[in-house]
Amino acid sequence: AQSVTQPDIHITVSEGASLELRCNYSYGATPYLFWYVQSPGQGLQLLLKYFSGDTLVQGIKGFEAEFKRSQSSFNLRKPSVHWSDAAEYFCAVGADAGNMLTFGGGTRLMVKP
Amino acid sequence: DAGVIQSPRHEVTEMGQEVTLRCKPISGHNSLFWYRQTMMRGLELLIYFNNNVPIDDSGMPEDRFSAKMPNASFSTLKIQPSEPRDSAVYFCASRWTGTNTEAFFGQGTRLTVV
């Protein structure tokens, strides 16, 4: 069975600082990997996705993520955080097309001025 | 496109009442998912449909929950009878099952059972 672990429940960073959110997955084959962001009272918005090819994936809002098969990780990064990035971030893993996603527990990001 | 549309956005109901949540997927999408989000359990997949057919309902908590997709543009999630522990945010998502496609989420329905 597939699973996703986000080890950090809460992270606080200063505005302008760099950010890395961790994600580890368990899946028997090459996974489909996603990062979603959820602002308070809102649905989930896709930040980026990895299916194959280049292991460094660029997303919206200046985010990127790197797929490391040897570490079963798909960490999300941003070089300089903005106050508007404060939200909850979810990593997810999926099987092939048509199958459902399994989400991690989420990481709540707070940004200090 | 207006995206995935869920209604109502908020629902408050008394224990024992029937609750129906509605979802209109994005036009052209042929997979639909119902998720539940709670503080304790995070995001859980309840059920998903491909081409209007339920594929996996192993996440449905118990027989009080049922979901239907009578056509490609509409789905319902029904809870009967509702209980306070059903209080959560329920999300609907849809996608097209082609290569390299992601799921798009609705805004969710916040259900409170008192």
PDB file of C-alpha atoms in Angstrom:
ATOM      1  CA  ALA A   1       0.000   0.000   0.000  1.00  0.00           C
ATOM      2  CA  GLN A   2       1.177   3.506  -0.703  1.00  0.00           C
ATOM      3  CA  SER A   3       1.808   5.979   2.089  1.00  0.00           C
ATOM      4  CA  VAL A   4       3.189   9.466   2.595  1.00  0.00           C
ATOM      5  CA  THR A   5       4.922  10.926   5.618  1.00  0.00           C
ATOM      6  CA  GLN A   6       5.417  14.605   6.251  1.00  0.00           C
ATOM      7  CA  PRO A   7       7.604  14.662   9.358  1.00  0.00           C
ATOM      8  CA  ASP A   8       7.058  18.317  10.212  1.00  0.00           C
ATOM      9  CA  ILE A   9       3.592  19.233  11.421  1.00  0.00           C
ATOM     10  CA  HIS A  10       4.429  22.913  11.897  1.00  0.00           C
ATOM     11  CA  ILE A  11       7.213  25.058  10.480  1.00  0.00           C
ATOM     12  CA  THR A  12       7.855  28.746  11.118  1.00  0.00           C
ATOM     13  CA  VAL A  13      10.210  30.745   8.938  1.00  0.00           C
ATOM     14  CA  SER A  14      10.991  34.406   8.588  1.00  0.00           C
ATOM     15  CA  GLU A  15       9.873  36.250   5.508  1.00  0.00           C
ATOM     16  CA  GLY A  16      12.643  36.172   2.928  1.00  0.00           C
ATOM     17  CA  ALA A  17      14.212  33.039   4.354  1.00  0.00           C
ATOM     18  CA  SER A  18      14.500  29.815   2.413  1.00  0.00           C
ATOM     19  CA  LEU A  19      12.094  26.951   2.951  1.00  0.00           C
ATOM     20  CA  GLU A  20      12.226  23.200   2.666  1.00  0.00           C
ATOM     21  CA  LEU A  21       9.263  20.964   3.475  1.00  0.00           C
ATOM     22  CA  ARG A  22       9.974  17.274   3.744  1.00  0.00           C
ATOM     23  CA  CYS A  23       8.019  14.459   2.196  1.00  0.00           C
ATOM     24  CA  ASN A  24       8.794  10.754   2.237  1.00  0.00           C
ATOM     25  CA  TYR A  25       6.702   8.222   0.392  1.00  0.00           C
ATOM     26  CA  SER A  26       6.299   4.494   0.247  1.00  0.00           C
ATOM     27  CA  TYR A  27       5.303   2.962  -3.037  1.00  0.00           C
ATOM     28  CA  GLY A  28       6.350  -0.157  -4.896  1.00  0.00           C
ATOM     29  CA  ALA A  29       6.811   1.315  -8.335  1.00  0.00           C
ATOM     30  CA  THR A  30       7.566   4.688  -9.865  1.00  0.00           C
ATOM     31  CA  PRO A  31       5.138   7.019  -8.159  1.00  0.00           C
ATOM     32  CA  TYR A  32       3.211  10.018  -9.286  1.00  0.00           C
ATOM     33  CA  LEU A  33       4.059  12.738  -6.736  1.00  0.00           C
ATOM     34  CA  PHE A  34       2.275  15.973  -5.990  1.00  0.00           C
ATOM     35  CA  TRP A  35       2.441  18.974  -3.716  1.00  0.00           C
ATOM     36  CA  TYR A  36      -0.779  20.814  -2.941  1.00  0.00           C
ATOM     37  CA  VAL A  37      -1.312  23.976  -0.901  1.00  0.00           C
ATOM     38  CA  GLN A  38      -4.392  24.780   1.150  1.00  0.00           C
ATOM     39  CA  SER A  39      -5.136  28.278   2.388  1.00  0.00           C
ATOM     40  CA  PRO A  40      -7.576  28.645   5.292  1.00  0.00           C
ATOM     41  CA  GLY A  41     -11.128  27.853   4.270  1.00  0.00           C
ATOM     42  CA  GLN A  42     -10.077  26.925   0.768  1.00  0.00           C
ATOM     43  CA  GLY A  43      -9.678  23.797  -1.274  1.00  0.00           C
ATOM     44  CA  LEU A  44      -6.390  22.310  -2.359  1.00  0.00           C
ATOM     45  CA  GLN A  45      -4.419  23.919  -5.154  1.00  0.00           C
ATOM     46  CA  LEU A  46      -1.756  22.046  -7.057  1.00  0.00           C
ATOM     47  CA  LEU A  47       1.731  23.527  -6.705  1.00  0.00           C
ATOM     48  CA  LEU A  48       3.646  21.005  -8.790  1.00  0.00           C
ATOM     49  CA  LYS A  49       3.750  17.395  -9.857  1.00  0.00           C
ATOM     50  CA  TYR A  50       6.282  14.753 -10.840  1.00  0.00           C
ATOM     51  CA  PHE A  51       5.516  11.892 -13.172  1.00  0.00           C
ATOM     52  CA  SER A  52       8.797  11.130 -14.913  1.00  0.00           C
ATOM     53  CA  GLY A  53      11.847  12.739 -16.473  1.00  0.00           C
ATOM     54  CA  ASP A  54      13.774  15.549 -14.848  1.00  0.00           C
ATOM     55  CA  THR A  55      13.820  14.969 -11.114  1.00  0.00           C
ATOM     56  CA  LEU A  56      13.786  18.696 -10.320  1.00  0.00           C
ATOM     57  CA  VAL A  57      10.302  20.014 -10.906  1.00  0.00           C
ATOM     58  CA  GLN A  58       9.284  23.641 -11.069  1.00  0.00           C
ATOM     59  CA  GLY A  59       5.887  24.740  -9.901  1.00  0.00           C
ATOM     60  CA  ILE A  60       3.797  27.816  -9.384  1.00  0.00           C
ATOM     61  CA  LYS A  61       4.542  30.632  -6.941  1.00  0.00           C
ATOM     62  CA  GLY A  62       8.284  30.030  -7.142  1.00  0.00           C
ATOM     63  CA  PHE A  63       8.210  26.548  -5.611  1.00  0.00           C
ATOM     64  CA  GLU A  64      10.263  23.595  -6.742  1.00  0.00           C
ATOM     65  CA  ALA A  65      10.622  19.990  -5.615  1.00  0.00           C
ATOM     66  CA  GLU A  66      13.201  17.308  -6.160  1.00  0.00           C
ATOM     67  CA  PHE A  67      12.422  13.621  -6.559  1.00  0.00           C
ATOM     68  CA  LYS A  68      15.080  11.407  -4.990  1.00  0.00           C
ATOM     69  CA  ARG A  69      14.308   7.778  -5.612  1.00  0.00           C
ATOM     70  CA  SER A  70      17.139   6.518  -3.390  1.00  0.00           C
ATOM     71  CA  GLN A  71      15.708   8.402  -0.437  1.00  0.00           C
ATOM     72  CA  SER A  72      12.029   7.969  -1.349  1.00  0.00           C
ATOM     73  CA  SER A  73      11.677  11.692  -0.932  1.00  0.00           C
ATOM     74  CA  PHE A  74      10.024  14.564  -2.728  1.00  0.00           C
ATOM     75  CA  ASN A  75      10.935  17.682  -0.734  1.00  0.00           C
ATOM     76  CA  LEU A  76       9.431  21.056  -1.541  1.00  0.00           C
ATOM     77  CA  ARG A  77      11.646  24.138  -1.607  1.00  0.00           C
ATOM     78  CA  LYS A  78      11.410  27.849  -2.067  1.00  0.00           C
ATOM     79  CA  PRO A  79      14.436  30.179  -1.967  1.00  0.00           C
ATOM     80  CA  SER A  80      12.641  33.153  -0.423  1.00  0.00           C
ATOM     81  CA  VAL A  81       9.359  32.857   1.441  1.00  0.00           C
ATOM     82  CA  HIS A  82       6.659  35.527   1.250  1.00  0.00           C
ATOM     83  CA  TRP A  83       4.062  36.201   3.919  1.00  0.00           C
ATOM     84  CA  SER A  84       1.377  35.023   1.503  1.00  0.00           C
ATOM     85  CA  ASP A  85       2.934  31.540   1.510  1.00  0.00           C
ATOM     86  CA  ALA A  86       1.548  30.896   4.971  1.00  0.00           C
ATOM     87  CA  ALA A  87      -0.764  27.912   4.480  1.00  0.00           C
ATOM     88  CA  GLU A  88      -0.897  24.162   4.863  1.00  0.00           C
ATOM     89  CA  TYR A  89       1.054  22.053   2.423  1.00  0.00           C
ATOM     90  CA  PHE A  90       0.243  18.510   1.463  1.00  0.00           C
ATOM     91  CA  CYS A  91       2.406  15.974  -0.293  1.00  0.00           C
ATOM     92  CA  ALA A  92       0.575  13.193  -2.128  1.00  0.00           C
ATOM     93  CA  VAL A  93       1.449  10.005  -3.978  1.00  0.00           C
ATOM     94  CA  GLY A  94      -0.596   8.277  -6.637  1.00  0.00           C
ATOM     95  CA  ALA A  95      -0.399   5.152  -8.703  1.00  0.00           C
ATOM     96  CA  ASP A  96      -0.952   5.164 -12.425  1.00  0.00           C
ATOM     97  CA  ALA A  97      -3.514   7.283 -14.155  1.00  0.00           C
ATOM     98  CA  GLY A  98      -6.993   6.781 -12.796  1.00  0.00           C
ATOM     99  CA  ASN A  99      -6.068   5.859  -9.262  1.00  0.00           C
ATOM    100  CA  MET A 100      -6.587   7.849  -6.132  1.00  0.00           C
ATOM    101  CA  LEU A 101      -4.085   9.937  -4.231  1.00  0.00           C
ATOM    102  CA  THR A 102      -2.783   9.214  -0.768  1.00  0.00           C
ATOM    103  CA  PHE A 103      -2.003  12.357   1.165  1.00  0.00           C
ATOM    104  CA  GLY A 104       0.482  13.053   3.908  1.00  0.00           C
ATOM    105  CA  GLY A 105      -0.656  14.620   7.141  1.00  0.00           C
ATOM    106  CA  GLY A 106       0.273  18.101   5.992  1.00  0.00           C
ATOM    107  CA  THR A 107       2.731  20.735   7.173  1.00  0.00           C
ATOM    108  CA  ARG A 108       1.419  24.042   8.427  1.00  0.00           C
ATOM    109  CA  LEU A 109       3.711  26.892   7.443  1.00  0.00           C
ATOM    110  CA  MET A 110       3.797  30.126   9.403  1.00  0.00           C
ATOM    111  CA  VAL A 111       5.755  33.122   8.147  1.00  0.00           C
ATOM    112  CA  LYS A 112       7.180  35.667  10.571  1.00  0.00           C
ATOM    113  CA  PRO A 113       7.493  39.275   9.423  1.00  0.00           C
TER     114      PRO A 113
ATOM    115  CA  ASP B   1     -14.258  26.619 -16.585  1.00  0.00           C
ATOM    116  CA  ALA B   2     -15.646  27.259 -13.119  1.00  0.00           C
ATOM    117  CA  GLY B   3     -13.722  24.401 -11.576  1.00  0.00           C
ATOM    118  CA  VAL B   4     -15.166  21.744  -9.304  1.00  0.00           C
ATOM    119  CA  ILE B   5     -18.307  23.092  -7.681  1.00  0.00           C
ATOM    120  CA  GLN B   6     -19.507  21.845  -4.328  1.00  0.00           C
ATOM    121  CA  SER B   7     -22.677  22.722  -2.479  1.00  0.00           C
ATOM    122  CA  PRO B   8     -23.473  23.711   0.103  1.00  0.00           C
ATOM    123  CA  ARG B   9     -20.294  25.393   1.370  1.00  0.00           C
ATOM    124  CA  HIS B  10     -21.464  25.056   4.946  1.00  0.00           C
ATOM    125  CA  GLU B  11     -24.007  22.726   6.486  1.00  0.00           C
ATOM    126  CA  VAL B  12     -25.141  22.560  10.087  1.00  0.00           C
ATOM    127  CA  THR B  13     -27.510  19.773  10.971  1.00  0.00           C
ATOM    128  CA  GLU B  14     -28.795  17.927  13.982  1.00  0.00           C
ATOM    129  CA  MET B  15     -27.712  14.448  14.847  1.00  0.00           C
ATOM    130  CA  GLY B  16     -29.897  11.865  13.177  1.00  0.00           C
ATOM    131  CA  GLN B  17     -30.761  13.995  10.182  1.00  0.00           C
ATOM    132  CA  GLU B  18     -29.935  13.090   6.610  1.00  0.00           C
ATOM    133  CA  VAL B  19     -27.250  15.172   4.922  1.00  0.00           C
ATOM    134  CA  THR B  20     -26.585  15.351   1.195  1.00  0.00           C
ATOM    135  CA  LEU B  21     -23.458  16.923  -0.224  1.00  0.00           C
ATOM    136  CA  ARG B  22     -23.264  17.729  -3.905  1.00  0.00           C
ATOM    137  CA  CYS B  23     -20.483  17.966  -6.439  1.00  0.00           C
ATOM    138  CA  LYS B  24     -20.248  19.061 -10.036  1.00  0.00           C
ATOM    139  CA  PRO B  25     -16.931  17.983 -11.562  1.00  0.00           C
ATOM    140  CA  ILE B  26     -15.063  19.845 -14.256  1.00  0.00           C
ATOM    141  CA  SER B  27     -16.598  19.208 -17.654  1.00  0.00           C
ATOM    142  CA  GLY B  28     -14.730  16.454 -19.500  1.00  0.00           C
ATOM    143  CA  HIS B  29     -13.246  14.894 -16.395  1.00  0.00           C
ATOM    144  CA  ASN B  30     -14.077  11.228 -15.978  1.00  0.00           C
ATOM    145  CA  SER B  31     -12.787  10.505 -12.481  1.00  0.00           C
ATOM    146  CA  LEU B  32     -14.343  11.870  -9.329  1.00  0.00           C
ATOM    147  CA  PHE B  33     -13.134  11.560  -5.759  1.00  0.00           C
ATOM    148  CA  TRP B  34     -14.695  12.282  -2.378  1.00  0.00           C
ATOM    149  CA  TYR B  35     -12.300  13.115   0.468  1.00  0.00           C
ATOM    150  CA  ARG B  36     -12.902  13.943   4.104  1.00  0.00           C
ATOM    151  CA  GLN B  37     -10.593  16.215   6.097  1.00  0.00           C
ATOM    152  CA  THR B  38     -10.447  16.253   9.886  1.00  0.00           C
ATOM    153  CA  MET B  39      -7.855  17.415  12.369  1.00  0.00           C
ATOM    154  CA  MET B  40      -7.423  13.928  13.730  1.00  0.00           C
ATOM    155  CA  ARG B  41      -7.235  11.926  10.512  1.00  0.00           C
ATOM    156  CA  GLY B  42      -6.141  14.446   7.898  1.00  0.00           C
ATOM    157  CA  LEU B  43      -7.292  13.912   4.326  1.00  0.00           C
ATOM    158  CA  GLU B  44      -8.924  10.555   3.744  1.00  0.00           C
ATOM    159  CA  LEU B  45     -10.230   9.194   0.466  1.00  0.00           C
ATOM    160  CA  LEU B  46     -13.790   7.991   0.906  1.00  0.00           C
ATOM    161  CA  ILE B  47     -14.686   6.785  -2.570  1.00  0.00           C
ATOM    162  CA  TYR B  48     -13.795   7.360  -6.182  1.00  0.00           C
ATOM    163  CA  PHE B  49     -15.563   6.877  -9.486  1.00  0.00           C
ATOM    164  CA  ASN B  50     -14.267   6.289 -12.987  1.00  0.00           C
ATOM    165  CA  ASN B  51     -16.750   6.956 -15.791  1.00  0.00           C
ATOM    166  CA  ASN B  52     -19.546   7.211 -13.219  1.00  0.00           C
ATOM    167  CA  VAL B  53     -18.790   3.750 -11.806  1.00  0.00           C
ATOM    168  CA  PRO B  54     -17.634   3.383  -8.185  1.00  0.00           C
ATOM    169  CA  ILE B  55     -14.175   1.822  -8.232  1.00  0.00           C
ATOM    170  CA  ASP B  56     -13.075   1.851  -4.627  1.00  0.00           C
ATOM    171  CA  ASP B  57     -15.322   2.622  -1.673  1.00  0.00           C
ATOM    172  CA  SER B  58     -13.123   1.042   0.960  1.00  0.00           C
ATOM    173  CA  GLY B  59     -12.693   4.404   2.620  1.00  0.00           C
ATOM    174  CA  MET B  60     -16.387   4.899   3.307  1.00  0.00           C
ATOM    175  CA  PRO B  61     -16.602   4.801   7.109  1.00  0.00           C
ATOM    176  CA  GLU B  62     -19.770   2.761   7.473  1.00  0.00           C
ATOM    177  CA  ASP B  63     -23.130   2.006   5.962  1.00  0.00           C
ATOM    178  CA  ARG B  64     -24.451   5.396   6.949  1.00  0.00           C
ATOM    179  CA  PHE B  65     -22.418   6.830   4.105  1.00  0.00           C
ATOM    180  CA  SER B  66     -23.383   6.396   0.474  1.00  0.00           C
ATOM    181  CA  ALA B  67     -22.285   8.043  -2.762  1.00  0.00           C
ATOM    182  CA  LYS B  68     -23.769   8.140  -6.202  1.00  0.00           C
ATOM    183  CA  MET B  69     -22.797   9.448  -9.586  1.00  0.00           C
ATOM    184  CA  PRO B  70     -25.864   9.286 -11.800  1.00  0.00           C
ATOM    185  CA  ASN B  71     -24.135  11.053 -14.682  1.00  0.00           C
ATOM    186  CA  ALA B  72     -20.822  12.574 -15.649  1.00  0.00           C
ATOM    187  CA  SER B  73     -21.677  16.004 -14.293  1.00  0.00           C
ATOM    188  CA  PHE B  74     -23.059  15.282 -10.845  1.00  0.00           C
ATOM    189  CA  SER B  75     -22.284  13.309  -7.717  1.00  0.00           C
ATOM    190  CA  THR B  76     -23.741  13.164  -4.216  1.00  0.00           C
ATOM    191  CA  LEU B  77     -22.433  11.998  -0.881  1.00  0.00           C
ATOM    192  CA  LYS B  78     -25.164  11.159   1.586  1.00  0.00           C
ATOM    193  CA  ILE B  79     -24.961  10.548   5.307  1.00  0.00           C
ATOM    194  CA  GLN B  80     -28.003   9.006   6.952  1.00  0.00           C
ATOM    195  CA  PRO B  81     -28.313   9.259   9.878  1.00  0.00           C
ATOM    196  CA  SER B  82     -25.651  11.852  10.635  1.00  0.00           C
ATOM    197  CA  GLU B  83     -23.619  11.807  13.845  1.00  0.00           C
ATOM    198  CA  PRO B  84     -21.437  14.456  15.520  1.00  0.00           C
ATOM    199  CA  ARG B  85     -18.280  12.501  14.590  1.00  0.00           C
ATOM    200  CA  ASP B  86     -19.135  13.074  10.933  1.00  0.00           C
ATOM    201  CA  SER B  87     -18.307  16.748  11.375  1.00  0.00           C
ATOM    202  CA  ALA B  88     -15.526  17.505   8.908  1.00  0.00           C
ATOM    203  CA  VAL B  89     -14.744  19.243   5.645  1.00  0.00           C
ATOM    204  CA  TYR B  90     -15.715  17.130   2.674  1.00  0.00           C
ATOM    205  CA  PHE B  91     -13.896  17.701  -0.594  1.00  0.00           C
ATOM    206  CA  CYS B  92     -14.767  16.606  -4.057  1.00  0.00           C
ATOM    207  CA  ALA B  93     -12.076  16.381  -6.728  1.00  0.00           C
ATOM    208  CA  SER B  94     -12.090  15.453 -10.374  1.00  0.00           C
ATOM    209  CA  ARG B  95      -9.570  14.634 -13.057  1.00  0.00           C
ATOM    210  CA  TRP B  96      -9.273  13.276 -16.536  1.00  0.00           C
ATOM    211  CA  THR B  97      -7.600   9.880 -16.514  1.00  0.00           C
ATOM    212  CA  GLY B  98      -5.138  10.677 -19.224  1.00  0.00           C
ATOM    213  CA  THR B  99      -1.391  10.681 -18.870  1.00  0.00           C
ATOM    214  CA  ASN B 100       0.158  13.180 -16.494  1.00  0.00           C
ATOM    215  CA  THR B 101      -3.019  14.680 -15.182  1.00  0.00           C
ATOM    216  CA  GLU B 102      -3.753  15.888 -11.705  1.00  0.00           C
ATOM    217  CA  ALA B 103      -6.878  16.137  -9.595  1.00  0.00           C
ATOM    218  CA  PHE B 104      -8.627  19.469  -9.164  1.00  0.00           C
ATOM    219  CA  PHE B 105     -10.347  20.102  -5.868  1.00  0.00           C
ATOM    220  CA  GLY B 106     -13.516  21.925  -4.995  1.00  0.00           C
ATOM    221  CA  GLN B 107     -13.748  24.440  -2.166  1.00  0.00           C
ATOM    222  CA  GLY B 108     -15.186  21.856   0.172  1.00  0.00           C
ATOM    223  CA  THR B 109     -18.302  21.562   2.310  1.00  0.00           C
ATOM    224  CA  ARG B 110     -17.871  22.182   6.011  1.00  0.00           C
ATOM    225  CA  LEU B 111     -20.295  19.887   7.803  1.00  0.00           C
ATOM    226  CA  THR B 112     -21.175  20.380  11.447  1.00  0.00           C
ATOM    227  CA  VAL B 113     -23.426  17.849  13.135  1.00  0.00           C
ATOM    228  CA  VAL B 114     -24.727  19.001  16.521  1.00  0.00           C
TER     229      VAL B 114
END
